[in-house]
Short mmCIF file of C-alpha atoms in Angstrom, two decimals:
data_model
loop_
_atom_site.label_atom_id
_atom_site.label_comp_id
_atom_site.label_asym_id
_atom_site.label_seq_id
_atom_site.Cartn_x
_atom_site.Cartn_y
_atom_site.Cartn_z
CA MET X 99 -46.23 -69.33 129.10
CA LYS X 100 -42.82 -68.64 127.54
CA ASP X 101 -41.55 -65.06 127.32
CA LYS X 102 -40.79 -65.41 123.62
CA LYS X 103 -43.44 -66.61 121.21
CA THR X 104 -42.73 -69.22 118.55
CA ARG X 105 -43.80 -68.71 114.97
CA ALA X 106 -45.24 -71.49 112.81
CA PHE X 107 -43.17 -72.58 109.84
CA LEU X 108 -46.15 -72.00 107.52
CA LYS X 109 -47.63 -68.64 106.60
CA TRP X 110 -51.34 -68.83 107.37
CA ALA X 111 -54.25 -66.51 106.66
CA GLY X 112 -56.13 -66.27 109.96
CA GLY X 113 -53.24 -67.75 111.95
CA LYS X 114 -53.36 -67.19 115.70
CA TYR X 115 -49.79 -66.01 116.41
CA ASN X 116 -50.92 -62.48 117.29
CA LEU X 117 -53.67 -63.77 119.60
CA ILE X 118 -51.62 -66.26 121.59
CA GLU X 119 -51.74 -64.29 124.84
CA ALA X 120 -55.51 -63.81 124.62
CA ILE X 121 -56.07 -67.49 123.81
CA THR X 122 -53.81 -68.88 126.53
CA ALA X 123 -55.50 -66.62 129.07
CA GLN X 124 -58.77 -68.41 128.28
CA LEU X 125 -57.53 -72.00 127.98
CA PRO X 126 -57.90 -74.17 131.10
CA GLN X 127 -55.13 -76.49 132.25
CA GLY X 128 -55.33 -80.14 131.25
CA LYS X 129 -53.49 -83.35 130.41
CA LYS X 130 -53.96 -82.92 126.69
CA LEU X 131 -54.95 -80.19 124.25
CA ILE X 132 -57.12 -81.22 121.32
CA GLU X 133 -57.34 -78.99 118.24
CA PRO X 134 -59.89 -80.16 115.65
CA PHE X 135 -58.78 -77.31 113.31
CA VAL X 136 -55.03 -77.04 113.89
CA GLY X 137 -54.11 -74.90 110.86
CA ALA X 138 -50.52 -73.66 111.13
CA GLY X 139 -50.33 -74.74 114.77
CA SER X 140 -49.54 -71.47 116.58
CA VAL X 141 -51.55 -72.47 119.66
CA PHE X 142 -49.84 -75.88 119.77
CA LEU X 143 -46.41 -74.24 119.47
CA ASN X 144 -47.05 -71.70 122.22
CA THR X 145 -48.71 -73.81 124.92
CA ASP X 146 -47.26 -76.44 127.21
CA TYR X 147 -49.65 -79.37 127.57
CA PRO X 148 -48.18 -82.84 128.20
CA LYS X 149 -49.83 -84.20 125.04
CA TYR X 150 -51.61 -82.95 121.93
CA LEU X 151 -54.13 -84.33 119.46
CA LEU X 152 -53.95 -82.12 116.37
CA ASN X 153 -56.43 -82.56 113.56
CA ASP X 154 -57.19 -80.90 110.27
CA ILE X 155 -59.43 -81.80 107.35
CA ASN X 156 -56.67 -80.91 104.88
CA PRO X 157 -54.67 -84.10 104.12
CA ASP X 158 -51.74 -82.15 102.62
CA LEU X 159 -51.28 -80.33 105.91
CA ILE X 160 -51.44 -83.44 108.12
CA ASN X 161 -49.17 -85.47 105.83
CA LEU X 162 -46.68 -82.60 105.97
CA TYR X 163 -46.78 -82.51 109.78
CA ASN X 164 -46.25 -86.25 110.08
CA ILE X 165 -43.27 -86.06 107.72
CA VAL X 166 -41.72 -83.19 109.69
CA LYS X 167 -42.29 -85.20 112.89
CA LYS X 168 -40.66 -88.39 111.59
CA ARG X 169 -38.19 -87.28 108.88
CA SER X 170 -37.34 -83.67 109.71
CA ALA X 171 -33.64 -83.67 108.70
CA GLN X 172 -34.28 -85.08 105.23
CA TYR X 173 -37.36 -82.94 104.74
CA ILE X 174 -35.56 -79.70 105.68
CA GLN X 175 -32.68 -80.54 103.35
CA ASP X 176 -34.96 -81.33 100.40
CA SER X 177 -37.28 -78.37 100.94
CA ALA X 178 -34.41 -75.89 101.12
CA THR X 179 -33.39 -76.70 97.53
CA LEU X 180 -36.57 -75.03 96.22
CA PHE X 181 -35.85 -71.76 98.03
CA GLN X 182 -33.47 -70.46 95.37
CA ALA X 183 -33.75 -67.25 93.36
CA GLU X 184 -34.44 -69.11 90.11
CA ASN X 185 -37.54 -70.67 91.69
CA ASN X 186 -38.94 -67.30 92.80
CA GLN X 187 -40.33 -66.54 89.36
CA GLU X 188 -43.91 -66.56 88.22
CA GLN X 189 -43.64 -69.24 85.53
CA ARG X 190 -41.55 -71.47 87.79
CA TYR X 191 -44.14 -71.11 90.55
CA TYR X 192 -46.95 -72.22 88.24
CA ASP X 193 -44.84 -75.13 86.98
CA ILE X 194 -44.28 -76.35 90.54
CA ARG X 195 -47.94 -75.81 91.40
CA LYS X 196 -48.85 -77.96 88.40
CA GLN X 197 -46.43 -80.68 89.57
CA PHE X 198 -47.93 -80.53 93.05
CA ASN X 199 -51.47 -80.97 91.73
CA ALA X 200 -50.42 -83.90 89.52
CA SER X 201 -48.41 -85.69 92.21
CA THR X 202 -49.74 -88.57 94.31
CA ASP X 203 -46.49 -88.99 96.25
CA ILE X 204 -47.06 -87.79 99.83
CA TYR X 205 -43.44 -86.79 100.45
CA GLU X 206 -43.12 -84.91 97.16
CA ARG X 207 -46.38 -83.06 97.84
CA ALA X 208 -45.10 -82.08 101.31
CA VAL X 209 -41.93 -80.56 99.83
CA PHE X 210 -43.94 -78.67 97.21
CA PHE X 211 -46.53 -77.56 99.80
CA LEU X 212 -43.99 -75.56 101.81
CA TYR X 213 -42.65 -73.94 98.64
CA LEU X 214 -46.17 -73.00 97.50
CA ASN X 215 -47.06 -71.72 100.96
CA ARG X 216 -44.07 -69.38 101.09
CA HIS X 217 -44.11 -68.27 97.44
CA GLY X 218 -47.89 -68.06 96.96
CA TYR X 219 -50.14 -65.11 97.67
CA ASN X 220 -50.28 -64.17 101.36
CA GLY X 221 -50.05 -67.66 102.83
CA LEU X 222 -53.43 -68.64 101.45
CA CYS X 223 -54.35 -72.31 101.25
CA ARG X 224 -57.12 -72.75 98.71
CA TYR X 225 -58.33 -75.51 96.41
CA ASN X 226 -60.76 -75.55 93.51
CA ASN X 227 -63.75 -77.89 93.22
CA SER X 228 -61.56 -80.55 91.64
CA GLY X 229 -59.20 -80.49 94.61
CA GLY X 230 -56.47 -78.56 92.78
CA PHE X 231 -54.39 -76.02 94.71
CA ASN X 232 -55.09 -72.70 92.98
CA VAL X 233 -53.40 -69.90 94.97
CA PRO X 234 -51.66 -67.41 92.63
CA PHE X 235 -47.99 -66.39 92.69
CA GLY X 236 -47.15 -64.04 95.56
CA ARG X 237 -44.41 -61.84 94.05
CA TYR X 238 -42.17 -61.69 97.12
CA LYS X 239 -38.63 -60.37 96.85
CA ALA X 240 -36.99 -63.24 98.75
CA PRO X 241 -39.30 -65.83 100.39
CA TYR X 242 -38.04 -66.93 103.81
CA PHE X 243 -37.02 -70.53 104.37
CA PRO X 244 -38.21 -71.39 107.94
CA GLU X 245 -35.41 -73.79 108.97
CA LYS X 246 -35.36 -72.76 112.64
CA GLU X 247 -39.17 -73.00 112.86
CA LEU X 248 -39.15 -76.44 111.22
CA HIS X 249 -36.64 -77.75 113.76
CA PHE X 250 -38.73 -76.43 116.65
CA PHE X 251 -41.93 -77.95 115.21
CA ALA X 252 -40.20 -81.31 114.68
CA GLU X 253 -39.03 -81.41 118.28
CA LYS X 254 -42.33 -80.39 119.82
CA SER X 255 -44.36 -82.66 117.55
CA GLN X 256 -42.99 -85.67 119.41
CA LYS X 257 -45.70 -84.85 121.99
CA ALA X 258 -48.41 -84.76 119.32
CA THR X 259 -50.62 -87.11 117.35
CA PHE X 260 -51.80 -85.78 113.98
CA THR X 261 -55.08 -86.88 112.39
CA CYS X 262 -57.06 -85.98 109.28
CA GLU X 263 -60.76 -86.50 109.90
CA PRO X 264 -64.05 -84.61 110.37
CA PHE X 265 -64.06 -82.46 113.52
CA GLU X 266 -66.92 -84.50 114.99
CA LYS X 267 -64.69 -87.57 115.15
CA THR X 268 -61.91 -85.62 116.85
CA PHE X 269 -64.36 -84.41 119.51
CA SER X 270 -65.38 -88.01 120.18
CA LYS X 271 -61.79 -88.85 121.17
CA ALA X 272 -61.74 -86.37 124.05
CA ARG X 273 -61.49 -87.84 127.53
CA LYS X 274 -61.64 -86.42 131.04
CA GLY X 275 -58.71 -84.09 131.66
CA THR X 276 -58.48 -82.89 128.07
CA VAL X 277 -59.13 -79.38 126.78
CA ILE X 278 -60.42 -78.54 123.28
CA TYR X 279 -59.54 -75.41 121.30
CA CYS X 280 -61.36 -74.77 118.01
CA ASP X 281 -60.27 -72.33 115.33
CA PRO X 282 -62.71 -73.23 112.53
CA PRO X 283 -62.97 -71.42 109.21
CA TYR X 284 -64.65 -68.23 110.36
CA ALA X 285 -68.31 -67.45 109.80
CA PRO X 286 -68.71 -64.72 107.15
CA ILE X 287 -69.01 -61.13 108.35
CA SER X 288 -71.55 -60.67 105.56
CA LYS X 289 -73.41 -62.99 103.23
CA THR X 290 -71.06 -62.06 100.39
CA ALA X 291 -67.93 -62.82 102.41
CA MET X 292 -68.29 -66.60 102.53
CA PHE X 293 -64.94 -68.30 102.02
CA ASN X 294 -64.84 -72.03 102.55
CA SER X 295 -62.59 -73.53 99.88
CA TYR X 296 -59.71 -74.13 102.32
CA ALA X 297 -60.25 -77.86 101.81
CA LYS X 298 -62.48 -79.66 99.36
CA GLY X 299 -66.03 -79.68 100.70
CA GLY X 300 -65.90 -76.38 102.57
CA PHE X 301 -67.23 -75.33 105.99
CA THR X 302 -70.82 -74.14 105.75
CA LEU X 303 -73.11 -72.23 108.11
CA ASP X 304 -74.65 -75.59 109.01
CA SER X 305 -71.16 -76.74 109.97
CA GLN X 306 -70.85 -73.70 112.27
CA VAL X 307 -74.12 -74.58 113.98
CA LYS X 308 -73.10 -78.21 114.34
CA LEU X 309 -69.75 -77.28 115.89
CA ALA X 310 -71.43 -75.03 118.47
CA ALA X 311 -73.90 -77.78 119.39
CA ILE X 312 -71.16 -80.40 119.78
CA ALA X 313 -69.05 -78.03 121.88
CA ASN X 314 -71.98 -77.34 124.20
CA ARG X 315 -72.83 -81.03 124.47
CA THR X 316 -69.19 -81.97 125.12
CA PHE X 317 -69.02 -79.65 128.10
CA CYS X 318 -72.52 -80.24 129.49
CA HIS X 319 -72.48 -84.04 129.26
CA ARG X 320 -68.78 -84.83 129.59
CA LYS X 321 -67.40 -81.80 131.49
CA ILE X 322 -64.68 -81.25 128.89
CA PRO X 323 -63.99 -77.51 128.39
CA VAL X 324 -64.12 -76.12 124.85
CA LEU X 325 -62.87 -72.74 123.59
CA ILE X 326 -63.88 -71.50 120.10
CA SER X 327 -62.62 -68.47 118.13
CA ASN X 328 -64.78 -66.81 115.49
CA HIS X 329 -66.01 -63.53 114.05
CA ASP X 330 -68.28 -61.52 116.36
CA THR X 331 -71.59 -61.39 114.51
CA GLU X 332 -75.28 -61.79 115.35
CA PHE X 333 -75.08 -65.30 113.88
CA THR X 334 -72.14 -66.44 116.04
CA ARG X 335 -73.57 -64.85 119.20
CA ASP X 336 -76.78 -66.76 118.55
CA ILE X 337 -75.14 -70.15 118.03
CA TYR X 338 -72.82 -69.65 121.03
CA GLN X 339 -75.53 -68.39 123.37
CA ASP X 340 -74.79 -71.16 125.90
CA ALA X 341 -71.12 -70.20 126.16
CA LYS X 342 -69.31 -67.44 128.03
CA ILE X 343 -68.49 -64.89 125.31
CA SER X 344 -65.63 -62.42 125.38
CA GLU X 345 -64.81 -60.00 122.58
CA LEU X 346 -61.70 -58.50 121.04
CA GLN X 347 -60.61 -56.38 118.08
CA VAL X 348 -58.17 -57.99 115.66
CA SER X 349 -56.30 -56.75 112.61
CA ARG X 350 -57.53 -58.93 109.76
CA PHE X 351 -55.59 -58.94 106.53
CA ILE X 352 -55.82 -60.74 103.27
CA SER X 353 -54.61 -57.63 101.46
CA GLN X 354 -50.83 -57.34 101.04
CA ASN X 355 -51.14 -53.59 101.55
CA GLY X 356 -50.86 -52.91 105.29
CA LYS X 357 -52.95 -49.76 104.92
CA ASN X 358 -55.90 -51.93 103.89
CA ARG X 359 -55.75 -54.10 107.01
CA LYS X 360 -58.69 -53.22 109.20
CA LYS X 361 -59.76 -54.05 112.72
CA VAL X 362 -62.47 -56.70 112.83
CA ALA X 363 -64.52 -57.77 115.84
CA GLU X 364 -63.84 -61.33 116.97
CA LEU X 365 -65.02 -63.37 119.92
CA PHE X 366 -64.12 -66.29 122.12
CA ALA X 367 -66.87 -68.69 123.13
CA LEU X 368 -65.87 -70.66 126.22
CA TYR X 369 -67.80 -73.70 127.39
CA SER X 370 -66.38 -74.20 130.87
CA ALA X 371 -67.26 -74.21 134.54
CA ASN X 372 -64.79 -71.37 135.20
#
């Protein structure tokens, strides 16, 4: 583990940057790390496996990562042009969001995606039922352009393969010597707290149950260790009853006001012989 942690180039609600030490303490060694829910990639960026298989159900995210991997210099140059003061205005943000939603060009969408991520509200990634990105303007004084973080990601991504597929398919690609880390959309703390519009289709309670069952089966039948992060609730403790559970308190924040950021109980469910 490096002394200095590396930040992802995307802002990400629920990102794992602040939990890196706790996660790496739980992760076994292996030849490859598989992440079926890679998100912003903080675990990928702060671990040192020989190879990575990084998956996400969001095609905009995976297309972006593949472009940064293969065309980083051009991408960084083009993306930087949007990080100007005249583009940090509400109407301009909604104009670019509209262009993003209308575009079918993968490269153009990738350039717009970083702009929307850094100028939108709190790093949220949310789509409506029609598949349109619908995060509101964030009202930041001067959004940061993550050039250094993009360069680091581009270099490290040479060790990674990026895929966009259901998590079940990613699990099926695991082989002996690999380790799986799952950071799925979290189970709701309450019935009214369900948020699953991160990608079109959502991640339901049935999906949570299915993930737990596949994780248990992957370890029991194939001896491949699996670590899962989630909220610590009666529901998650029930579905992870075959795993070794450890708990922690985490500051959770969707609110921009730091005073409204409260500690929430989370857990790790580890399916492993250790």
